[in-house]
Amino acid sequence: MELPDVQSSLPEVRISLTRVGVKNVMKLVEVARSAKRPVIFISNFDVFVDLPASLKGANLSRNFEVIDDVLQQAIDGEVKGIEEVCSAVARKLLDKHEYAERTEVRMRSQFMVRRETPVSETTCHEVVNVHARAIAQRNDGNPIIRKSIGAEVVGMTACPCAQNIMKDHALHVLEQLGVEEDKIARFFEEVPMATHNQRGRGFLCIEIDDDQQISLEKIIKILKDSMSARIYELLKRGDESYVVMEAHKNPRFVEDCVREMARKVVTQFGDLPGDTVVTIKQTNEESIHQHDAYAERKATIAELVSELERGAL
């Protein structure tokens, strides 16, 4: 006896739903690369479709089938990049859910990056949190898809305000000790003053059309280079000295980090369409306060280019 399709029946309350689907679907994603080892992501998916008022429920098993199908394509080299995984899943969901007008796929992944420390060149590893998303909208057989790729990176910042206070104190002490002005100036050029530090968490996400490509490696580099200094899991003495000096030679407020990211995004990705959406966030976990400092900017590439050009005048 064939069982009735309960999902296709009429609901008691006939209201359409914006998102219906599954969350926290854990998958190991392997993305093939030409002449290189594949990239492995430990990933967590959220997959949704919209649901019309005429249907009681969505067939959620189709979502799992689509994810597994696309992941196999990634292993085979047909899909490159995790944002393309999301856009491929979003597109296939429209085929599987014929009643849906809109599909959405979110992906949170952990990406292991191999690195070398700056002085001893010791090999260590770093986990980067990667975010991807795709939204597909039905459009007469040719879906409109917007996808995004982003990352969250941890670094180090040094406070400029406290550093100026410490520099003023050191200046008075050196003057009282009778040190000549030119030697004081040379000292400050060579030795940055002490200040309090923060562990900074930078986030950068870029939203583009489906036919555009974004380098995840460039996004990660922008994040790392926009704080006072990079940090490492393992440091020898020479490495530790280098990182501390680097941070204190390059003090930055949380606002400075976001503005520097925006500037670097325009430099690296300024050729993208003007409607490309950029989201930048920076959280600094304070060392001498109980609160965190935070700054954010969301804008199109066109808006950022216009502001930077006005600021250069």
Short mmCIF file of C-alpha atoms in Angstrom, two decimals:
data_model
loop_
_atom_site.label_atom_id
_atom_site.label_comp_id
_atom_site.label_asym_id
_atom_site.label_seq_id
_atom_site.Cartn_x
_atom_site.Cartn_y
_atom_site.Cartn_z
CA MET A 1 0.00 0.00 0.00
CA GLU A 2 1.45 3.37 -1.05
CA LEU A 3 1.73 5.82 1.82
CA PRO A 4 0.25 9.32 1.34
CA ASP A 5 2.63 12.23 0.66
CA VAL A 6 1.94 14.23 3.81
CA GLN A 7 4.29 17.09 2.81
CA SER A 8 2.19 17.75 -0.31
CA SER A 9 -1.08 18.05 1.58
CA LEU A 10 -2.73 21.34 2.46
CA PRO A 11 -1.68 22.89 5.81
CA GLU A 12 -4.28 23.87 8.36
CA VAL A 13 -2.89 27.41 8.42
CA ARG A 14 -2.18 28.52 4.84
CA ILE A 15 0.75 30.91 5.22
CA SER A 16 3.88 30.83 3.10
CA LEU A 17 7.25 30.40 4.86
CA THR A 18 10.48 32.24 4.08
CA ARG A 19 12.91 29.47 5.02
CA VAL A 20 12.35 25.75 5.52
CA GLY A 21 15.19 23.29 5.60
CA VAL A 22 17.97 21.76 7.66
CA LYS A 23 20.73 23.27 9.80
CA ASN A 24 24.06 22.05 11.11
CA VAL A 25 24.67 19.35 8.50
CA MET A 26 28.28 18.28 9.03
CA LYS A 27 30.28 17.32 5.94
CA LEU A 28 33.91 16.88 4.96
CA VAL A 29 34.42 18.96 1.81
CA GLU A 30 37.30 18.15 -0.52
CA VAL A 31 37.96 20.68 -3.28
CA ALA A 32 40.29 19.54 -6.05
CA ARG A 33 43.12 21.83 -7.28
CA SER A 34 45.18 21.59 -10.44
CA ALA A 35 48.68 20.16 -9.80
CA LYS A 36 48.20 20.54 -6.03
CA ARG A 37 46.83 18.52 -3.18
CA PRO A 38 43.08 18.97 -2.65
CA VAL A 39 41.92 21.46 -0.04
CA ILE A 40 40.01 19.89 2.86
CA PHE A 41 37.31 21.80 4.75
CA ILE A 42 35.46 20.59 7.83
CA SER A 43 32.10 22.15 7.01
CA ASN A 44 28.71 22.83 8.52
CA PHE A 45 25.78 23.49 6.15
CA ASP A 46 22.44 25.25 6.54
CA VAL A 47 20.16 24.62 3.56
CA PHE A 48 16.78 26.31 3.01
CA VAL A 49 13.99 26.72 0.46
CA ASP A 50 10.92 28.91 0.63
CA LEU A 51 7.57 27.12 0.97
CA PRO A 52 4.24 28.22 -0.55
CA ALA A 53 1.07 28.38 1.54
CA SER A 54 -0.38 25.42 -0.39
CA LEU A 55 2.14 22.87 0.95
CA LYS A 56 2.28 21.42 4.45
CA GLY A 57 6.00 20.69 4.33
CA ALA A 58 9.19 20.44 2.27
CA ASN A 59 10.89 17.19 1.33
CA LEU A 60 14.05 17.66 3.39
CA SER A 61 15.74 14.45 2.24
CA ARG A 62 16.26 16.12 -1.15
CA ASN A 63 18.55 18.64 0.52
CA PHE A 64 20.93 15.91 1.67
CA GLU A 65 20.92 14.30 -1.77
CA VAL A 66 21.87 17.59 -3.42
CA ILE A 67 24.69 18.31 -0.95
CA ASP A 68 26.25 14.86 -1.45
CA ASP A 69 25.94 15.18 -5.23
CA VAL A 70 27.72 18.55 -5.32
CA LEU A 71 30.42 17.44 -2.88
CA GLN A 72 31.25 14.57 -5.20
CA GLN A 73 31.53 17.07 -8.07
CA ALA A 74 34.00 19.06 -5.96
CA ILE A 75 36.10 15.96 -5.37
CA ASP A 76 36.05 15.24 -9.10
CA GLY A 77 37.27 18.75 -9.88
CA GLU A 78 34.03 19.97 -11.46
CA VAL A 79 33.38 22.52 -8.70
CA LYS A 80 36.24 24.73 -7.49
CA GLY A 81 35.98 26.86 -4.37
CA ILE A 82 33.59 26.53 -1.47
CA GLU A 83 31.45 29.46 -2.62
CA GLU A 84 30.93 27.52 -5.86
CA VAL A 85 29.87 24.52 -3.77
CA CYS A 86 27.19 26.71 -2.21
CA SER A 87 26.01 28.17 -5.53
CA ALA A 88 25.87 24.69 -7.12
CA VAL A 89 23.78 23.38 -4.20
CA ALA A 90 21.47 26.42 -4.37
CA ARG A 91 20.96 25.93 -8.11
CA LYS A 92 20.24 22.19 -7.82
CA LEU A 93 17.78 22.79 -4.98
CA LEU A 94 15.57 24.74 -7.40
CA ASP A 95 15.49 21.64 -9.61
CA LYS A 96 14.66 19.32 -6.72
CA HIS A 97 12.06 21.60 -5.11
CA GLU A 98 9.91 22.61 -8.08
CA TYR A 99 7.59 24.68 -5.86
CA ALA A 100 10.41 26.86 -4.45
CA GLU A 101 11.11 30.34 -5.79
CA ARG A 102 14.19 30.91 -3.66
CA THR A 103 16.91 28.70 -2.16
CA GLU A 104 19.66 29.56 0.28
CA VAL A 105 22.81 27.70 1.34
CA ARG A 106 25.12 28.73 4.15
CA MET A 107 28.43 27.05 4.85
CA ARG A 108 30.77 27.46 7.81
CA SER A 109 34.10 25.71 7.52
CA GLN A 110 37.42 25.26 9.25
CA PHE A 111 40.41 25.53 6.95
CA MET A 112 43.87 24.45 8.11
CA VAL A 113 46.65 26.74 6.84
CA ARG A 114 50.31 25.73 6.95
CA ARG A 115 52.64 28.58 7.88
CA GLU A 116 56.26 29.39 8.78
CA THR A 117 57.30 31.67 11.63
CA PRO A 118 59.05 34.91 10.57
CA VAL A 119 62.56 34.34 12.00
CA SER A 120 63.24 30.65 12.72
CA GLU A 121 60.99 29.54 9.82
CA THR A 122 59.46 26.89 12.06
CA THR A 123 56.48 25.15 10.49
CA CYS A 124 53.18 25.51 12.30
CA HIS A 125 49.49 25.36 11.47
CA GLU A 126 46.60 27.76 11.86
CA VAL A 127 42.86 27.19 11.70
CA VAL A 128 40.94 29.82 9.71
CA ASN A 129 37.15 30.04 9.93
CA VAL A 130 35.71 30.32 6.43
CA HIS A 131 32.16 31.42 5.55
CA ALA A 132 30.34 30.94 2.26
CA ARG A 133 26.76 31.56 1.15
CA ALA A 134 24.65 31.42 -1.98
CA ILE A 135 21.09 32.53 -2.76
CA ALA A 136 19.33 31.36 -5.93
CA GLN A 137 16.16 33.06 -7.21
CA ARG A 138 14.04 31.41 -9.90
CA ASN A 139 14.02 33.43 -13.13
CA ASP A 140 12.35 31.78 -16.16
CA GLY A 141 14.71 28.81 -16.21
CA ASN A 142 17.85 30.90 -15.68
CA PRO A 143 18.25 31.40 -11.91
CA ILE A 144 19.77 34.58 -10.53
CA ILE A 145 22.49 33.58 -8.05
CA ARG A 146 24.46 35.71 -5.64
CA LYS A 147 27.27 34.07 -3.70
CA SER A 148 29.67 35.23 -1.02
CA ILE A 149 32.98 34.08 0.39
CA GLY A 150 34.58 35.30 3.61
CA ALA A 151 36.93 34.43 6.43
CA GLU A 152 37.62 35.23 10.06
CA VAL A 153 41.26 35.57 11.12
CA VAL A 154 42.83 36.16 14.52
CA GLY A 155 45.70 38.62 14.86
CA MET A 156 47.22 41.11 17.30
CA THR A 157 46.72 44.84 17.73
CA ALA A 158 48.60 47.40 19.81
CA CYS A 159 46.83 50.47 21.19
CA PRO A 160 48.15 53.81 19.78
CA CYS A 161 46.68 55.90 22.61
CA ALA A 162 48.43 54.10 25.48
CA GLN A 163 51.61 54.03 23.43
CA ASN A 164 51.62 57.83 23.13
CA ILE A 165 51.16 58.10 26.89
CA MET A 166 54.14 55.78 27.48
CA LYS A 167 56.24 57.67 24.92
CA ASP A 168 55.54 60.99 26.66
CA HIS A 169 56.58 59.44 29.98
CA ALA A 170 59.79 58.02 28.49
CA LEU A 171 60.60 61.40 26.91
CA HIS A 172 60.47 63.17 30.28
CA VAL A 173 62.60 60.47 31.93
CA LEU A 174 65.27 60.65 29.22
CA GLU A 175 65.34 64.45 29.39
CA GLN A 176 65.78 64.34 33.17
CA LEU A 177 68.70 61.92 32.68
CA GLY A 178 70.34 64.48 30.42
CA VAL A 179 70.11 62.50 27.20
CA GLU A 180 70.58 64.68 24.13
CA GLU A 181 67.57 65.42 21.92
CA ASP A 182 68.99 63.78 18.80
CA LYS A 183 69.76 60.57 20.73
CA ILE A 184 66.24 60.56 22.16
CA ALA A 185 64.81 60.87 18.65
CA ARG A 186 67.03 58.05 17.39
CA PHE A 187 66.00 55.88 20.35
CA PHE A 188 62.31 56.32 19.59
CA GLU A 189 62.97 55.45 15.94
CA GLU A 190 64.55 52.14 16.94
CA VAL A 191 62.53 51.12 20.01
CA PRO A 192 58.71 51.43 19.98
CA MET A 193 57.11 52.21 23.29
CA ALA A 194 55.15 49.74 25.38
CA THR A 195 51.36 49.66 25.14
CA HIS A 196 48.53 47.30 25.92
CA ASN A 197 47.56 44.73 23.32
CA GLN A 198 44.39 43.10 22.03
CA ARG A 199 43.64 39.84 20.32
CA GLY A 200 41.93 41.01 17.16
CA ARG A 201 39.34 39.05 15.23
CA GLY A 202 38.91 40.34 11.72
CA PHE A 203 36.08 39.31 9.40
CA LEU A 204 35.87 40.04 5.67
CA CYS A 205 33.14 38.79 3.34
CA ILE A 206 32.62 39.68 -0.34
CA GLU A 207 29.32 39.06 -2.14
CA ILE A 208 29.42 38.69 -5.93
CA ASP A 209 27.46 37.40 -8.91
CA ASP A 210 27.77 33.71 -9.74
CA ASP A 211 30.09 34.28 -12.71
CA GLN A 212 32.67 36.20 -10.63
CA GLN A 213 35.61 34.63 -8.77
CA ILE A 214 37.22 35.62 -5.48
CA SER A 215 40.49 34.28 -4.06
CA LEU A 216 40.06 33.01 -0.50
CA GLU A 217 43.83 33.29 -0.01
CA LYS A 218 43.71 37.02 -0.86
CA ILE A 219 40.90 37.56 1.64
CA ILE A 220 42.91 35.83 4.38
CA LYS A 221 46.01 37.88 3.55
CA ILE A 222 44.06 41.16 3.68
CA LEU A 223 42.79 40.25 7.13
CA LYS A 224 46.22 39.33 8.46
CA ASP A 225 47.93 42.42 7.04
CA SER A 226 45.30 44.84 8.40
CA MET A 227 46.12 44.32 12.09
CA SER A 228 49.25 45.35 13.98
CA ALA A 229 50.91 41.95 13.60
CA ARG A 230 50.26 38.36 12.66
CA ILE A 231 50.25 35.72 15.38
CA TYR A 232 51.53 32.13 15.30
CA GLU A 233 50.74 28.92 17.14
CA LEU A 234 54.44 28.22 17.77
CA LEU A 235 57.16 30.84 18.36
CA LYS A 236 60.87 30.53 19.07
CA ARG A 237 62.55 33.38 20.97
CA GLY A 238 63.55 35.23 17.82
CA ASP A 239 60.06 34.88 16.41
CA GLU A 240 58.49 36.16 19.63
CA SER A 241 60.73 39.23 19.63
CA TYR A 242 59.87 39.91 16.00
CA VAL A 243 56.10 39.66 16.54
CA VAL A 244 56.14 41.93 19.60
CA MET A 245 58.29 44.55 17.87
CA GLU A 246 56.20 44.35 14.69
CA ALA A 247 52.99 44.97 16.61
CA HIS A 248 54.36 47.92 18.57
CA LYS A 249 55.84 49.52 15.45
CA ASN A 250 52.40 49.33 13.85
CA PRO A 251 49.80 50.34 16.49
CA ARG A 252 46.19 50.36 15.31
CA PHE A 253 42.77 51.09 16.74
CA VAL A 254 39.89 48.77 15.90
CA GLU A 255 38.71 51.49 13.49
CA ASP A 256 42.10 51.54 11.77
CA CYS A 257 41.86 47.80 11.09
CA VAL A 258 38.49 48.11 9.35
CA ARG A 259 39.60 51.09 7.26
CA GLU A 260 42.81 49.32 6.26
CA MET A 261 40.83 46.25 5.19
CA ALA A 262 38.57 48.45 3.07
CA ARG A 263 41.57 50.10 1.41
CA LYS A 264 43.17 46.74 0.65
CA VAL A 265 39.90 45.33 -0.72
CA VAL A 266 39.72 48.18 -3.24
CA THR A 267 43.38 47.61 -4.17
CA GLN A 268 42.97 43.86 -4.62
CA PHE A 269 39.40 43.65 -5.93
CA GLY A 270 38.74 47.09 -7.41
CA ASP A 271 38.04 45.54 -10.82
CA LEU A 272 34.94 43.74 -9.51
CA PRO A 273 31.51 45.13 -10.47
CA GLY A 274 30.45 48.21 -8.53
CA ASP A 275 27.51 46.42 -6.89
CA THR A 276 29.83 43.90 -5.20
CA VAL A 277 28.97 44.00 -1.49
CA VAL A 278 31.79 44.07 1.07
CA THR A 279 31.25 43.37 4.77
CA ILE A 280 34.10 44.12 7.17
CA LYS A 281 34.09 43.56 10.93
CA GLN A 282 36.78 43.81 13.58
CA THR A 283 36.51 42.83 17.23
CA ASN A 284 39.40 43.56 19.60
CA GLU A 285 39.40 41.66 22.88
CA GLU A 286 40.82 44.21 25.30
CA SER A 287 43.57 43.30 27.74
CA ILE A 288 43.10 46.14 30.27
CA HIS A 289 39.31 46.46 29.99
CA GLN A 290 36.49 43.99 30.51
CA HIS A 291 34.79 45.00 27.28
CA ASP A 292 35.67 44.45 23.61
CA ALA A 293 36.19 47.17 21.00
CA TYR A 294 34.24 46.79 17.74
CA ALA A 295 34.00 48.42 14.31
CA GLU A 296 32.16 47.49 11.12
CA ARG A 297 31.59 48.67 7.56
CA LYS A 298 29.25 47.30 4.92
CA ALA A 299 29.34 48.92 1.48
CA THR A 300 29.58 48.26 -2.23
CA ILE A 301 32.89 48.39 -4.04
CA ALA A 302 31.66 51.52 -5.84
CA GLU A 303 30.94 53.27 -2.52
CA LEU A 304 34.37 52.41 -1.10
CA VAL A 305 36.17 53.57 -4.26
CA SER A 306 34.26 56.87 -4.20
CA GLU A 307 35.06 57.54 -0.53
CA LEU A 308 38.75 56.71 -0.94
CA GLU A 309 39.02 58.98 -3.99
CA ARG A 310 37.37 61.86 -2.11
CA GLY A 311 39.69 61.29 0.85
CA ALA A 312 42.73 61.46 -1.41
CA LEU A 313 41.85 64.96 -2.67
#
